[in-house]
PDB file of C-alpha atoms in Angstrom:
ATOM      1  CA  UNK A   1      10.529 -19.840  35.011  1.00  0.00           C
ATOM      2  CA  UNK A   2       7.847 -17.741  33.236  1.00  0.00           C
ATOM      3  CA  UNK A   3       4.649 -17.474  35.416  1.00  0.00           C
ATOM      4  CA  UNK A   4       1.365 -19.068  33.485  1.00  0.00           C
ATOM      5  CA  UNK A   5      -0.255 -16.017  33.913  1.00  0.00           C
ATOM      6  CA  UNK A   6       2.460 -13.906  32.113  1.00  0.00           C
ATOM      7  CA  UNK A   7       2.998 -16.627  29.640  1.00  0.00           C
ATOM      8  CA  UNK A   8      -0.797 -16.117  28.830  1.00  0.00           C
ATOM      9  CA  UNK A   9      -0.753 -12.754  28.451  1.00  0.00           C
ATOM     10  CA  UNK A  10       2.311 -12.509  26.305  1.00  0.00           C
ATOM     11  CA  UNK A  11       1.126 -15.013  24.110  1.00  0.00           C
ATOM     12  CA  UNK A  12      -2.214 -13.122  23.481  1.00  0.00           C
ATOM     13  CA  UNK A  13       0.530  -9.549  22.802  1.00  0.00           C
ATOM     14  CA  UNK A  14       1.911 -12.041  20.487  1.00  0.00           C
ATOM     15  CA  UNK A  15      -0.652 -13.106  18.498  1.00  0.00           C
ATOM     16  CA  UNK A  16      -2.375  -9.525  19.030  1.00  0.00           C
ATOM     17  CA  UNK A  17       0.716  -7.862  16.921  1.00  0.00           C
ATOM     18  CA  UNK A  18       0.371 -11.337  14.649  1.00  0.00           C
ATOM     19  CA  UNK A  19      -3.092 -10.458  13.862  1.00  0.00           C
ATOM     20  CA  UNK A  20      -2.149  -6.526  13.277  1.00  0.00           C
ATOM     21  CA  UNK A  21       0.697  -7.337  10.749  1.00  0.00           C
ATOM     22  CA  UNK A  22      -1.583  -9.316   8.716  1.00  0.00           C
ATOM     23  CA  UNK A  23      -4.306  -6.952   8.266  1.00  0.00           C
ATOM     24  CA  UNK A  24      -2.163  -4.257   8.329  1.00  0.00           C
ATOM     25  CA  UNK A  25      -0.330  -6.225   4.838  1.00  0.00           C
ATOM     26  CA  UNK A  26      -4.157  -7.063   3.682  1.00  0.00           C
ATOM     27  CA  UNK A  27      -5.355  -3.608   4.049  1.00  0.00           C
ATOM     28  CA  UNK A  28      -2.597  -2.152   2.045  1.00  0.00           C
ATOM     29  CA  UNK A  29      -2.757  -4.272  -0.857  1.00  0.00           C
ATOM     30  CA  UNK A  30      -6.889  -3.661  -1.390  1.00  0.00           C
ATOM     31  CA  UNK A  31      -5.627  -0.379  -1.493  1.00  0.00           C
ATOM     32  CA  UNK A  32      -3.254  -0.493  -3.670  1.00  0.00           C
ATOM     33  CA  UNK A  33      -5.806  -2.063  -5.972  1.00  0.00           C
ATOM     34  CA  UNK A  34      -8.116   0.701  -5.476  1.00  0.00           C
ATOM     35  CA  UNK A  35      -5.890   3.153  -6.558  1.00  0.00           C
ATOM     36  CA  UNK A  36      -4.576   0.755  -9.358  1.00  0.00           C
ATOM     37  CA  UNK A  37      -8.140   0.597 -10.356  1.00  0.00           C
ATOM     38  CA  UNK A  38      -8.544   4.068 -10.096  1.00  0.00           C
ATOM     39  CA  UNK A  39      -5.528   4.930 -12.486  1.00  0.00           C
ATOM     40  CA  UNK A  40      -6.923   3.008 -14.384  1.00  0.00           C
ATOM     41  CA  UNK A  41     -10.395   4.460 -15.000  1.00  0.00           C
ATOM     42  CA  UNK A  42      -8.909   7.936 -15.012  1.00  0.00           C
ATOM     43  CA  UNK A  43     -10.011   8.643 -11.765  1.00  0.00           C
ATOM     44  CA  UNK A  44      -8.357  10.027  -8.483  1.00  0.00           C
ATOM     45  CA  UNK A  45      -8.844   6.916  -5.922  1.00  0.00           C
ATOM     46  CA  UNK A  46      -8.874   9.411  -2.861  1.00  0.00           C
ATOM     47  CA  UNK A  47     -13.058  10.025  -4.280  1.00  0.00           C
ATOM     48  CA  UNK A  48     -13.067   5.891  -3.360  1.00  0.00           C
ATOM     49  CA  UNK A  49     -14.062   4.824   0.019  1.00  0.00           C
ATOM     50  CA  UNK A  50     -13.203   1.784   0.875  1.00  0.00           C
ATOM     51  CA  UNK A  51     -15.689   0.166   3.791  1.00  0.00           C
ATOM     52  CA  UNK A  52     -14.140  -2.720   5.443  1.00  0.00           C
ATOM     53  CA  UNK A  53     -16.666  -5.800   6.086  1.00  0.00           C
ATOM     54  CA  UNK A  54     -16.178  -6.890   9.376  1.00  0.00           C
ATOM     55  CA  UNK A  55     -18.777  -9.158   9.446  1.00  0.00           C
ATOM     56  CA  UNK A  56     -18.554 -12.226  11.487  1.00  0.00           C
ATOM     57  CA  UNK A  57     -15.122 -11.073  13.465  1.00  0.00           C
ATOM     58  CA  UNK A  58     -14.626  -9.765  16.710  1.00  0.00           C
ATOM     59  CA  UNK A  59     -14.835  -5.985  17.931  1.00  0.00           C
ATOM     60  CA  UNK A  60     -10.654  -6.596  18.637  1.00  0.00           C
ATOM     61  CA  UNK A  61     -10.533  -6.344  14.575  1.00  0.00           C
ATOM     62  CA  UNK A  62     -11.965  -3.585  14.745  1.00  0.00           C
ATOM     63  CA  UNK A  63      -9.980  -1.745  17.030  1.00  0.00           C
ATOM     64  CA  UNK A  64      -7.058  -2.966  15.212  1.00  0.00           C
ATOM     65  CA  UNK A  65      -8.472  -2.050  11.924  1.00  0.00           C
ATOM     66  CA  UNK A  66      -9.056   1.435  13.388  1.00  0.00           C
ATOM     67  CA  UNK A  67      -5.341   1.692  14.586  1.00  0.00           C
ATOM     68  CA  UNK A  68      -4.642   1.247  10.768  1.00  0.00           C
ATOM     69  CA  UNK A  69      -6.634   4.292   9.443  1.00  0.00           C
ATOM     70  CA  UNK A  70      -9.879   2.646   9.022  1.00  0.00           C
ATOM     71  CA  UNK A  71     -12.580   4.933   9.102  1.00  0.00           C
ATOM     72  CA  UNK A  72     -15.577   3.172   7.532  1.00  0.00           C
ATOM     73  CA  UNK A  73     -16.449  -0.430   8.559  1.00  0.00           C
ATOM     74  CA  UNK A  74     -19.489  -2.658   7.337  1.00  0.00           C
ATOM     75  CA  UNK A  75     -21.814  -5.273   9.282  1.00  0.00           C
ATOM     76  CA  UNK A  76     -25.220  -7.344   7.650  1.00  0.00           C
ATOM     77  CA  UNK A  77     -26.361  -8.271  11.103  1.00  0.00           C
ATOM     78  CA  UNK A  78     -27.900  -6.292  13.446  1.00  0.00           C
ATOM     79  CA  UNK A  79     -26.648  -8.604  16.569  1.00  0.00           C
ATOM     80  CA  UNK A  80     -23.420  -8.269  15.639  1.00  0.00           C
ATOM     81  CA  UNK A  81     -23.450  -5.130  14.233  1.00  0.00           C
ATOM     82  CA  UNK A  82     -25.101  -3.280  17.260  1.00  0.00           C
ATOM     83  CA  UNK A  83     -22.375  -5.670  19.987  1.00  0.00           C
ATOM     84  CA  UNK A  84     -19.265  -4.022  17.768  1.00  0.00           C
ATOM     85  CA  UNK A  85     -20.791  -0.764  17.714  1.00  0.00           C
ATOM     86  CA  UNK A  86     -21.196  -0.433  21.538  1.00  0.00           C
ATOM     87  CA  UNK A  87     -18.018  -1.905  21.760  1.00  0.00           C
ATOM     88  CA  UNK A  88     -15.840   0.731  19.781  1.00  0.00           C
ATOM     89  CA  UNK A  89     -18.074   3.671  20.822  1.00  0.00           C
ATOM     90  CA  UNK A  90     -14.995   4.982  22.742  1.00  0.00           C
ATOM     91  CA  UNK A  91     -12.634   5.166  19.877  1.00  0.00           C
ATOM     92  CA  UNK A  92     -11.340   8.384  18.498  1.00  0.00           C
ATOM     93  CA  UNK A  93     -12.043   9.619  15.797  1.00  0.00           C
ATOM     94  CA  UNK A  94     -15.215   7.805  15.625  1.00  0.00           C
ATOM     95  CA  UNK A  95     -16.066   5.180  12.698  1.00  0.00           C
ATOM     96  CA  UNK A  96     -18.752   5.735  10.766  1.00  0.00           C
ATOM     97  CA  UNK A  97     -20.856   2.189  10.560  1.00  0.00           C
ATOM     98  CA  UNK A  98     -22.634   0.924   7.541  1.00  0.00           C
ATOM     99  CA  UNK A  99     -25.190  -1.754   7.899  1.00  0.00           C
ATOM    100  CA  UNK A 100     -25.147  -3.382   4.345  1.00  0.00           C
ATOM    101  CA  UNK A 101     -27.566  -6.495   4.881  1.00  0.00           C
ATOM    102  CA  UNK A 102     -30.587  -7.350   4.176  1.00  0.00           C
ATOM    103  CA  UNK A 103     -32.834  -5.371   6.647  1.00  0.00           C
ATOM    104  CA  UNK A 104     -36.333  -6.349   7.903  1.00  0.00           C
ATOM    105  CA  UNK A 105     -38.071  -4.042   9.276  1.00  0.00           C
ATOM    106  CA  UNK A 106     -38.673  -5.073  12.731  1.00  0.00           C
ATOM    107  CA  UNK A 107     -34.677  -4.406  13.247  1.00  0.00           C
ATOM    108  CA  UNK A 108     -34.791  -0.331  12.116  1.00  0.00           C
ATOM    109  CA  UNK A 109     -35.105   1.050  15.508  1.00  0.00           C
ATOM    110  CA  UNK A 110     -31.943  -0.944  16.708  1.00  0.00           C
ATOM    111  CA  UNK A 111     -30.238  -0.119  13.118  1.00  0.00           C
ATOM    112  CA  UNK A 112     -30.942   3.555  13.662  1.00  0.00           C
ATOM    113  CA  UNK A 113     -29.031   3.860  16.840  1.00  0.00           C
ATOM    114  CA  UNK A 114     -25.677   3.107  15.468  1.00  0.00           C
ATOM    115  CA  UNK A 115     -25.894   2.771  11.397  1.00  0.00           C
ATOM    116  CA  UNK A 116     -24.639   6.196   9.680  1.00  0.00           C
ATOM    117  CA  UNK A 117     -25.338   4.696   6.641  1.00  0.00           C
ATOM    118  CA  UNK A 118     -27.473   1.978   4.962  1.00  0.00           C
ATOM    119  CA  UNK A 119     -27.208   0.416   1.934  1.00  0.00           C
ATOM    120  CA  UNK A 120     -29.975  -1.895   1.504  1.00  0.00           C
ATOM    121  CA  UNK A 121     -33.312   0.170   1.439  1.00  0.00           C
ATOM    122  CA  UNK A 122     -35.151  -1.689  -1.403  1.00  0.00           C
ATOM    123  CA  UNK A 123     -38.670  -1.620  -0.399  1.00  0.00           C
ATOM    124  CA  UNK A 124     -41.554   1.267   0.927  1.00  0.00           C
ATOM    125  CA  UNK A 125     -42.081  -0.676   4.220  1.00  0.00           C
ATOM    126  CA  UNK A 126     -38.508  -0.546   5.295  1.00  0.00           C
ATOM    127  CA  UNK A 127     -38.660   3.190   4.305  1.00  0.00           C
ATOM    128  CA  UNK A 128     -41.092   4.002   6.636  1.00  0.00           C
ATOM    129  CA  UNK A 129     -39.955   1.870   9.250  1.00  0.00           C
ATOM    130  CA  UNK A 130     -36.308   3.427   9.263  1.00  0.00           C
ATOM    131  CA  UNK A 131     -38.017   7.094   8.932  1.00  0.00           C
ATOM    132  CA  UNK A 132     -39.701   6.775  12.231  1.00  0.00           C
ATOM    133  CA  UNK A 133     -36.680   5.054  13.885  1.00  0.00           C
ATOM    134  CA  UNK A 134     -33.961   8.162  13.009  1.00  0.00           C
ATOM    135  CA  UNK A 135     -37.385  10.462  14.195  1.00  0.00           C
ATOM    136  CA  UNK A 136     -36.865   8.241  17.393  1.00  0.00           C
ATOM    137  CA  UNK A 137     -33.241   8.086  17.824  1.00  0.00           C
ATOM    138  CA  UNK A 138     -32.891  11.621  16.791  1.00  0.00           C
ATOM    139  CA  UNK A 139     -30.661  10.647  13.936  1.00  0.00           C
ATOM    140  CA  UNK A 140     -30.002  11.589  10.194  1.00  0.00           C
ATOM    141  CA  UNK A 141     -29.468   8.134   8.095  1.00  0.00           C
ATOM    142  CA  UNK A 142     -28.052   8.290   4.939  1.00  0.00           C
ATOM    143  CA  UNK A 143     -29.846   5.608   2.568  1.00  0.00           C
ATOM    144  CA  UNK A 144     -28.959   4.295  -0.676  1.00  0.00           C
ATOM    145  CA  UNK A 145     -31.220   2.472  -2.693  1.00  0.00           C
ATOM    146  CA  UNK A 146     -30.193  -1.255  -3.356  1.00  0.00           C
ATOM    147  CA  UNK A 147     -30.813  -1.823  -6.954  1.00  0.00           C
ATOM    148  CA  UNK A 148     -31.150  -5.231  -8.698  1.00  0.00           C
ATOM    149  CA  UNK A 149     -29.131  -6.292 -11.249  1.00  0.00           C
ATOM    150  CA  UNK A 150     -31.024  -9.567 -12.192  1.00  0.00           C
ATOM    151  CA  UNK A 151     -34.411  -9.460 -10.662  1.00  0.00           C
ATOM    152  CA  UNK A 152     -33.526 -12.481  -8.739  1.00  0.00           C
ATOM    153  CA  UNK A 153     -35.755 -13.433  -5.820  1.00  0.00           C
ATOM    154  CA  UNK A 154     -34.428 -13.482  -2.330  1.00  0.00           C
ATOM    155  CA  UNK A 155     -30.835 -11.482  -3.358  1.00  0.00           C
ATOM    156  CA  UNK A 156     -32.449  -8.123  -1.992  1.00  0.00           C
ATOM    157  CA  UNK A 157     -32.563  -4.809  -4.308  1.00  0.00           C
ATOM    158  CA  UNK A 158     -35.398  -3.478  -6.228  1.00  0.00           C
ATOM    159  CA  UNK A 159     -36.473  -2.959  -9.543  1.00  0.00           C
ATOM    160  CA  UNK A 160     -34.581  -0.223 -11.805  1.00  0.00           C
ATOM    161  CA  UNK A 161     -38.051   1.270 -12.343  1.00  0.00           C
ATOM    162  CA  UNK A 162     -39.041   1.400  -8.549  1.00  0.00           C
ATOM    163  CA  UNK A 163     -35.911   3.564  -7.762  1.00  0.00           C
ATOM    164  CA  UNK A 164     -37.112   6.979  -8.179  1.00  0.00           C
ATOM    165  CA  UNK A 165     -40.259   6.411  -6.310  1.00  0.00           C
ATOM    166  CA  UNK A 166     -38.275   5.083  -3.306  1.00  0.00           C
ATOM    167  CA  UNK A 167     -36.003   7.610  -3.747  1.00  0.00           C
ATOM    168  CA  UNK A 168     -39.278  10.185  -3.309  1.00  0.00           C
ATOM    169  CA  UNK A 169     -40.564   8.125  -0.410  1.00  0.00           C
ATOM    170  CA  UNK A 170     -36.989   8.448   1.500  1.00  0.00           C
ATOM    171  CA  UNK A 171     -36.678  12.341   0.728  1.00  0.00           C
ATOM    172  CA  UNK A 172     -40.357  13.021   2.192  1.00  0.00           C
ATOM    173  CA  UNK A 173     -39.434  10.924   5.324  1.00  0.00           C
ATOM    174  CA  UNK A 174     -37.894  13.912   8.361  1.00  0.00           C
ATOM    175  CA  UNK A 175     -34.371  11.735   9.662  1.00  0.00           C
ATOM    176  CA  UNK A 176     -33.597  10.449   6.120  1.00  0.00           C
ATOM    177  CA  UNK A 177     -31.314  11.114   3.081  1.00  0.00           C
ATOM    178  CA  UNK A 178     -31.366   9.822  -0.381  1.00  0.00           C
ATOM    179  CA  UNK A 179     -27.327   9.051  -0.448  1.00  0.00           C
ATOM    180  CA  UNK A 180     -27.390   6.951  -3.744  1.00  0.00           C
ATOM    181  CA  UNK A 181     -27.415   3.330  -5.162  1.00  0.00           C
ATOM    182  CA  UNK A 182     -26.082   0.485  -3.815  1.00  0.00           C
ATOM    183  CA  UNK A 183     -25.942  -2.923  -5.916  1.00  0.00           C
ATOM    184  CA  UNK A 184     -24.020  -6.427  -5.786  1.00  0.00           C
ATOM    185  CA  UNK A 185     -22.575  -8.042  -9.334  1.00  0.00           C
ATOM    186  CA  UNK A 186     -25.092 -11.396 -10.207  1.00  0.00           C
ATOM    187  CA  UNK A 187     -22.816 -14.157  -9.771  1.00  0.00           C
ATOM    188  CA  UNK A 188     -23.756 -15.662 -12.988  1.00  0.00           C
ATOM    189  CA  UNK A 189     -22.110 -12.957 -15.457  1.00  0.00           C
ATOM    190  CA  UNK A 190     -19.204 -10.312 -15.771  1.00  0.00           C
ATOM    191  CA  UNK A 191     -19.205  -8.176 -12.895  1.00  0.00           C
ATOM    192  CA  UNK A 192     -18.492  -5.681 -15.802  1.00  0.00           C
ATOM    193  CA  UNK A 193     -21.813  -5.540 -17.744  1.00  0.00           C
ATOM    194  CA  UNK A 194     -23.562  -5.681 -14.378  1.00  0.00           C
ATOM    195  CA  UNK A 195     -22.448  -2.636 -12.850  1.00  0.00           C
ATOM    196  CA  UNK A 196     -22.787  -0.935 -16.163  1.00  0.00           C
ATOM    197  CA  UNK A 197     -26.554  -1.123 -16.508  1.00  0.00           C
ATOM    198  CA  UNK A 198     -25.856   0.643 -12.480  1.00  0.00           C
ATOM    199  CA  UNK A 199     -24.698   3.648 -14.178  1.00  0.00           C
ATOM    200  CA  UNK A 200     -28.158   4.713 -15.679  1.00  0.00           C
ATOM    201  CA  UNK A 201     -30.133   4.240 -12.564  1.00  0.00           C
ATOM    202  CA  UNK A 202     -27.501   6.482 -10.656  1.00  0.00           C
ATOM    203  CA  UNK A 203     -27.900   9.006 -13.192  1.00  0.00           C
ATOM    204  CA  UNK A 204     -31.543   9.116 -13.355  1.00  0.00           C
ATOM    205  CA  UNK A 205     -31.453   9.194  -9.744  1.00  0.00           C
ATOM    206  CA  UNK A 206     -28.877  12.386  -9.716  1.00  0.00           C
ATOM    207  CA  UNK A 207     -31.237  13.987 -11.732  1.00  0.00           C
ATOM    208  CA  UNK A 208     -33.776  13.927  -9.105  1.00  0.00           C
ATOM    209  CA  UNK A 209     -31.647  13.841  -6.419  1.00  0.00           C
ATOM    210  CA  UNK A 210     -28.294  15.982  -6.988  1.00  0.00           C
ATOM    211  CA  UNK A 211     -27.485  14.928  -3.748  1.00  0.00           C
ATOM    212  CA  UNK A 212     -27.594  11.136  -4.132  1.00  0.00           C
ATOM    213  CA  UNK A 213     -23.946  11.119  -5.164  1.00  0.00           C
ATOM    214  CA  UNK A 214     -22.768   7.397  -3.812  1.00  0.00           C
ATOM    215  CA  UNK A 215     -22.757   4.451  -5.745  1.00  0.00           C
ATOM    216  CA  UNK A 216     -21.743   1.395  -3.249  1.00  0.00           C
ATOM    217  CA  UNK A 217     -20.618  -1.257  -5.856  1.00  0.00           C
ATOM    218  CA  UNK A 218     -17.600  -4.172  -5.800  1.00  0.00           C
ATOM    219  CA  UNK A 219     -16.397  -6.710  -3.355  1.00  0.00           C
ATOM    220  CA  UNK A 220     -13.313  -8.231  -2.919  1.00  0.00           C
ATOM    221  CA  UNK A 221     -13.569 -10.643  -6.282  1.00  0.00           C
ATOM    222  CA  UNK A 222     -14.789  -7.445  -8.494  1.00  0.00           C
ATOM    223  CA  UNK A 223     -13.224  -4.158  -7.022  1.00  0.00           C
ATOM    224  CA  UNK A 224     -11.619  -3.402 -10.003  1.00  0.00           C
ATOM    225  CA  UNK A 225     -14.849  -3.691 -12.221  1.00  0.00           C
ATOM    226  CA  UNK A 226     -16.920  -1.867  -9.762  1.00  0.00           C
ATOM    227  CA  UNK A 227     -14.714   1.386  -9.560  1.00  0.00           C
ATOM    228  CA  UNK A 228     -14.428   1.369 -13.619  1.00  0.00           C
ATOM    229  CA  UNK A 229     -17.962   1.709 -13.777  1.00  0.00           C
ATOM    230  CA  UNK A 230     -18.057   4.717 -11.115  1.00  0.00           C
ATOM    231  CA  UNK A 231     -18.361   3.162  -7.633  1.00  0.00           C
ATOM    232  CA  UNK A 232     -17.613   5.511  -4.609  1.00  0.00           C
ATOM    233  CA  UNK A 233     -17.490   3.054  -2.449  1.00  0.00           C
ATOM    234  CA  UNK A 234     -16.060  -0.613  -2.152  1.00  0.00           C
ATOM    235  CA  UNK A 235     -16.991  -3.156   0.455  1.00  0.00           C
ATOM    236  CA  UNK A 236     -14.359  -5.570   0.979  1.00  0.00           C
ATOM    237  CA  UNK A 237     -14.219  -8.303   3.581  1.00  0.00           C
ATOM    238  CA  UNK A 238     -12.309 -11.337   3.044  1.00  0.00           C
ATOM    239  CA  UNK A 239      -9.815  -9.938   1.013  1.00  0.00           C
ATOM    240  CA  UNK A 240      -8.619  -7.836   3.988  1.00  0.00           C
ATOM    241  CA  UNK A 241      -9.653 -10.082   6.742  1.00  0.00           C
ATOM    242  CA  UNK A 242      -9.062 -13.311   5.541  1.00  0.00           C
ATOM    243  CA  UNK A 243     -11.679 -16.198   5.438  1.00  0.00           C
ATOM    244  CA  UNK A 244     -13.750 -15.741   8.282  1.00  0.00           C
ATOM    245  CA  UNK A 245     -14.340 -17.929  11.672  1.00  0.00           C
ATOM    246  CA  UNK A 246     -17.140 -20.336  11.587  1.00  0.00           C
ATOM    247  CA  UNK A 247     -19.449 -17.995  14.344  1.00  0.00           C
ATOM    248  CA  UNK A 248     -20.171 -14.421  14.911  1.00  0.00           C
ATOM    249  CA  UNK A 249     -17.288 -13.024  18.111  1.00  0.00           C
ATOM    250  CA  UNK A 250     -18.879  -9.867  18.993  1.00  0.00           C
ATOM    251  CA  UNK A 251     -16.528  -9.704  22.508  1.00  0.00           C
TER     252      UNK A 251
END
């Protein structure tokens, strides 16, 4: 008769390779799409980076995820991000994290110590308050500017106008780099026309910038629209995680 303590421990193998198979199926098909998409738009999808949004699961995804080939994974909350993060320090090769969230200031210095790249700097007082963060944690972050599509209130992103001068404000700040745009589709219209008017910001910012090559656009709903408007990078979540778990599992 099987002991309850190897019963337990097989059953949590069990649903360990359970939970493997099924993002292991999930993560292929998103990338199939990608490079679908990519065909598509003429373009070669290994340019495409695909970050996987993690938010809200446990640091075991992760590590699964990682086993898989993932390379670039995606939190919008410090707490969790910064639990995950400490958690999967030990993995080989190393992920590189992107915090994609709304940021307030007061949570830079924690951001800094883990984020390689951040996609939501949309305002001069969360430039300066990351800039003296990296000085402090002796980092280099990457920032894209989070552009709005709509001018909604409370979505995040700034002006089309403002970009440039953020974009100035980032490049004078020692422990920061002007990486590109970043931008999320208005739920109320095409995700189409939405990342087109994307295009000329990017451009005026490349003319700045040469640099500033990223352009963070497209979910799991709009992948397809994002990467035929020029996104380098997709940030997909549910569609290769599944619908997530009612509270945050950092363990």
């Amino acid at each position: 008769m099987e002991a309850r303590g190897d019963r337990e421990a097989r059953e949590d193998r069990e649903a360990r390779e359970a939970r493997r198979a099924f993002l292991a199926g999930r993560l292929a098909a998103v990338r199939e799409r990608i490079a679908d998409a990519a065909r598509a738009a003429g373009r070669d999808h290994t340019g495409i980076t695909l970050i996987t949004v993690t938010k809200t699961w446990p640091a075991e995804d992760v590590r699964l995820l990682a086993g898989l080939g993932v390379r670039d994974v995606g939190e919008n909350q410090d707490q969790q991000a910064s639990a995950k993060a400490a958690a999967c320090a030990g993995l080989a090769p190393a992920l590189s994290w992107h915090f994609i969230g709304q940021l307030q200031s007061n949570k830079a210095p924690s951001v800094a110590r883990y984020a390689d790249m951040v996609h939501s700097v949309d305002r001069a007082s969360l430039v300066s308050a990351l800039g003296k963060a990296a000085e402090r944690a002796g980092r280099e972050l990457r920032c894209l500017i989070q552009v709005s599509l709509d001018g909604t209130a409370g979505r995040g992103g700034a002006h089309p106008d403002e970009v440039l001068r953020l974009a100035a404000l980032i490049a004078g700040r020692p422990g920061l780099t002007v990486a590109g745009v970043m931008a999320v589709a208005p739920p109320q219209e095409p995700a189409g026309e939405a990342f087109a008017r994307l295009r000329p910001v990017r451009e005026r910012l490349l003319g700045e910038h040469p640099g500033a090559v990223v352009m963070s656009a497209g979910m799991s709903g709009d992948l397809e629209a994002a990467i035929a408007a020029g996104a380098t990078h997709v940030r997909v979540g549910s569609a290769i995680l599944g619908h997530r778990p009612p509270a945050p599992l950092p363990h």
